[in-house]
PDB file of C-alpha atoms in Angstrom:
ATOM      1  CA  MET R   1     -19.899   2.769  60.602  1.00 78.00           C
ATOM      2  CA  VAL R   2     -22.039   5.570  59.377  1.00 84.00           C
ATOM      3  CA  VAL R   3     -20.640   8.193  57.105  1.00 84.00           C
ATOM      4  CA  GLY R   4     -22.223  11.510  55.295  1.00 84.00           C
ATOM      5  CA  PHE R   5     -22.731  10.909  51.729  1.00 74.00           C
ATOM      6  CA  GLY R   6     -24.366  13.060  49.165  1.00 70.00           C
ATOM      7  CA  GLY R   7     -26.382  14.756  52.351  1.00 77.00           C
ATOM      8  CA  TYR R   8     -27.455  11.409  53.746  1.00 78.00           C
ATOM      9  CA  GLU R   9     -26.053   9.547  56.821  1.00 81.00           C
ATOM     10  CA  MET R  10     -25.623   6.247  55.510  1.00 76.00           C
ATOM     11  CA  PRO R  11     -24.298   2.978  56.840  1.00 77.00           C
ATOM     12  CA  VAL R  12     -21.303   1.821  55.061  1.00 77.00           C
ATOM     13  CA  GLN R  13     -19.780  -1.228  57.348  1.00 76.00           C
ATOM     14  CA  TYR R  14     -21.256  -3.480  59.947  1.00 80.00           C
ATOM     15  CA  GLU R  15     -18.600  -6.309  60.625  1.00 84.00           C
ATOM     16  CA  GLY R  16     -16.168  -5.307  58.303  1.00 85.00           C
ATOM     17  CA  VAL R  17     -15.453  -5.943  54.434  1.00 86.00           C
ATOM     18  CA  LEU R  18     -14.514  -9.514  54.592  1.00 93.00           C
ATOM     19  CA  ALA R  19     -17.061 -10.627  56.850  1.00 90.00           C
ATOM     20  CA  GLU R  20     -19.715  -8.890  54.647  1.00 87.00           C
ATOM     21  CA  HIS R  21     -18.177 -10.325  51.528  1.00 90.00           C
ATOM     22  CA  ARG R  22     -18.333 -13.740  52.627  1.00 93.00           C
ATOM     23  CA  TRP R  23     -21.880 -13.347  54.262  1.00 89.00           C
ATOM     24  CA  THR R  24     -22.876 -12.035  50.548  1.00 89.00           C
ATOM     25  CA  ARG R  25     -21.228 -14.871  48.841  1.00 92.00           C
ATOM     26  CA  GLU R  26     -22.517 -17.600  51.043  1.00 94.00           C
ATOM     27  CA  HIS R  27     -26.163 -16.343  51.700  1.00 94.00           C
ATOM     28  CA  ALA R  28     -27.330 -13.168  49.988  1.00 89.00           C
ATOM     29  CA  GLY R  29     -26.883  -9.173  49.742  1.00 83.00           C
ATOM     30  CA  LEU R  30     -29.069  -6.398  49.525  1.00 81.00           C
ATOM     31  CA  PHE R  31     -28.104  -2.920  48.453  1.00 77.00           C
ATOM     32  CA  ASP R  32     -30.316  -0.269  49.680  1.00 77.00           C
ATOM     33  CA  VAL R  33     -31.087   2.581  46.875  1.00 78.00           C
ATOM     34  CA  SER R  34     -33.523   4.557  48.947  1.00 76.00           C
ATOM     35  CA  HIS R  35     -30.815   7.215  49.403  1.00 78.00           C
ATOM     36  CA  MET R  36     -30.182   7.561  45.684  1.00 86.00           C
ATOM     37  CA  GLY R  37     -31.575   9.323  42.855  1.00 88.00           C
ATOM     38  CA  GLN R  38     -34.450   7.720  41.504  1.00 90.00           C
ATOM     39  CA  ALA R  39     -36.661   8.260  38.407  1.00 89.00           C
ATOM     40  CA  ARG R  40     -38.765   6.718  35.361  1.00 89.00           C
ATOM     41  CA  TYR R  41     -37.334   7.880  32.121  1.00 87.00           C
ATOM     42  CA  THR R  42     -40.462   8.840  29.912  1.00 82.00           C
ATOM     43  CA  GLY R  43     -38.186  10.003  26.920  1.00 81.00           C
ATOM     44  CA  ASP R  44     -36.998   8.490  23.794  1.00 84.00           C
ATOM     45  CA  GLU R  45     -35.110   4.984  24.931  1.00 88.00           C
ATOM     46  CA  SER R  46     -32.974   5.333  21.829  1.00 88.00           C
ATOM     47  CA  ALA R  47     -31.713   8.968  22.747  1.00 87.00           C
ATOM     48  CA  LEU R  48     -30.988   7.430  26.393  1.00 90.00           C
ATOM     49  CA  GLU R  49     -29.107   4.353  24.691  1.00 91.00           C
ATOM     50  CA  LYS R  50     -26.749   6.609  23.133  1.00 90.00           C
ATOM     51  CA  LEU R  51     -25.791   8.058  26.419  1.00 91.00           C
ATOM     52  CA  ILE R  52     -25.298   4.691  28.278  1.00 94.00           C
ATOM     53  CA  THR R  53     -23.405   1.522  27.895  1.00 94.00           C
ATOM     54  CA  ALA R  54     -26.507  -0.884  27.811  1.00 93.00           C
ATOM     55  CA  ASP R  55     -28.687  -2.086  25.042  1.00 93.00           C
ATOM     56  CA  LEU R  56     -32.093  -1.421  26.177  1.00 92.00           C
ATOM     57  CA  THR R  57     -33.780  -3.160  23.452  1.00 90.00           C
ATOM     58  CA  ALA R  58     -32.391  -6.351  25.098  1.00 91.00           C
ATOM     59  CA  LEU R  59     -33.751  -5.140  28.392  1.00 93.00           C
ATOM     60  CA  GLN R  60     -37.275  -7.256  29.347  1.00 93.00           C
ATOM     61  CA  PRO R  61     -39.848  -6.351  32.028  1.00 93.00           C
ATOM     62  CA  GLY R  62     -38.676  -7.319  35.280  1.00 94.00           C
ATOM     63  CA  GLU R  63     -35.126  -7.010  34.528  1.00 95.00           C
ATOM     64  CA  GLN R  64     -32.276  -4.778  35.585  1.00 94.00           C
ATOM     65  CA  LYS R  65     -28.740  -3.883  34.069  1.00 95.00           C
ATOM     66  CA  TYR R  66     -25.731  -2.006  35.610  1.00 94.00           C
ATOM     67  CA  THR R  67     -24.379   0.609  33.107  1.00 96.00           C
ATOM     68  CA  LEU R  68     -22.210   3.393  32.634  1.00 96.00           C
ATOM     69  CA  LEU R  69     -22.678   7.158  31.911  1.00 95.00           C
ATOM     70  CA  PRO R  70     -19.660   8.058  29.824  1.00 94.00           C
ATOM     71  CA  ASN R  71     -18.303  11.457  29.081  1.00 91.00           C
ATOM     72  CA  GLU R  72     -17.500  12.664  25.236  1.00 89.00           C
ATOM     73  CA  GLN R  73     -14.130  11.465  25.508  1.00 93.00           C
ATOM     74  CA  GLY R  74     -15.297   7.765  26.598  1.00 90.00           C
ATOM     75  CA  GLY R  75     -14.253   8.336  30.341  1.00 94.00           C
ATOM     76  CA  ILE R  76     -16.758   7.378  33.162  1.00 95.00           C
ATOM     77  CA  LEU R  77     -18.652  10.211  34.601  1.00 94.00           C
ATOM     78  CA  ASP R  78     -20.671   7.695  36.792  1.00 94.00           C
ATOM     79  CA  ASP R  79     -22.397   4.123  37.034  1.00 94.00           C
ATOM     80  CA  LEU R  80     -26.059   3.694  37.109  1.00 94.00           C
ATOM     81  CA  MET R  81     -28.798   0.952  37.285  1.00 94.00           C
ATOM     82  CA  VAL R  82     -31.582   0.890  34.658  1.00 95.00           C
ATOM     83  CA  SER R  83     -34.291  -1.387  34.866  1.00 95.00           C
ATOM     84  CA  ARG R  84     -37.586  -2.066  32.846  1.00 94.00           C
ATOM     85  CA  PRO R  85     -40.469  -2.948  35.811  1.00 90.00           C
ATOM     86  CA  ASP R  86     -43.321  -3.057  33.117  1.00 83.00           C
ATOM     87  CA  ALA R  87     -43.570  -2.569  29.318  1.00 72.00           C
ATOM     88  CA  ASP R  88     -43.862   1.121  29.744  1.00 78.00           C
ATOM     89  CA  GLY R  89     -40.478   2.863  29.783  1.00 83.00           C
ATOM     90  CA  VAL R  90     -37.268   2.350  32.349  1.00 92.00           C
ATOM     91  CA  PHE R  91     -36.497   3.337  35.601  1.00 92.00           C
ATOM     92  CA  LEU R  92     -33.248   4.847  36.432  1.00 93.00           C
ATOM     93  CA  VAL R  93     -31.173   4.761  39.806  1.00 93.00           C
ATOM     94  CA  VAL R  94     -28.155   7.026  40.054  1.00 93.00           C
ATOM     95  CA  ASN R  95     -25.627   8.231  42.755  1.00 90.00           C
ATOM     96  CA  ALA R  96     -26.975  10.350  45.561  1.00 85.00           C
ATOM     97  CA  ALA R  97     -24.133  12.703  45.189  1.00 85.00           C
ATOM     98  CA  THR R  98     -24.317  13.140  41.402  1.00 90.00           C
ATOM     99  CA  LYS R  99     -27.977  13.011  40.743  1.00 89.00           C
ATOM    100  CA  GLU R 100     -28.786  16.316  39.769  1.00 88.00           C
ATOM    101  CA  ALA R 101     -25.938  16.355  37.148  1.00 90.00           C
ATOM    102  CA  ASP R 102     -26.726  12.894  36.002  1.00 91.00           C
ATOM    103  CA  PHE R 103     -30.187  13.623  35.183  1.00 88.00           C
ATOM    104  CA  ALA R 104     -29.383  16.912  33.574  1.00 87.00           C
ATOM    105  CA  ARG R 105     -27.180  15.294  31.143  1.00 88.00           C
ATOM    106  CA  ILE R 106     -29.590  12.279  30.625  1.00 86.00           C
ATOM    107  CA  ALA R 107     -32.601  14.317  30.148  1.00 78.00           C
ATOM    108  CA  PRO R 108     -32.354  18.017  29.745  1.00 66.00           C
ATOM    109  CA  GLU R 109     -35.519  18.084  28.172  1.00 62.00           C
ATOM    110  CA  ASN R 110     -37.051  17.134  31.771  1.00 57.00           C
ATOM    111  CA  CYS R 111     -38.564  13.683  30.629  1.00 64.00           C
ATOM    112  CA  PHE R 112     -38.633  12.405  33.987  1.00 61.00           C
ATOM    113  CA  GLN R 113     -40.992  11.380  36.855  1.00 61.00           C
ATOM    114  CA  ILE R 114     -38.783  11.519  39.606  1.00 58.00           C
ATOM    115  CA  SER R 115     -39.652   9.678  42.777  1.00 51.00           C
TER     116      SER R 115
END
């Protein structure tokens, strides 16, 4: 099944939720992030860490964490992935439908290299 999502046509289901769940548990799963908002964050990581729920000081090169972007009241605005591909900065992957708002909240001073 293909559905519209954030301006993209995205496949969301092939053989059904249970069959896909079993396959992933027994073999492996892959999540395609090509439709999502992707950017290298080049700003102050301590400032970024104050906006998300992940400890970036513990994130080693080659590692990735799933984290949240909360609002001022502690509610969840969005979820995202943050990785450290090398020793220079971090790479963020946010949801396609909310990428502009997420990037504006995270780095209003425009410290991104968006890919």
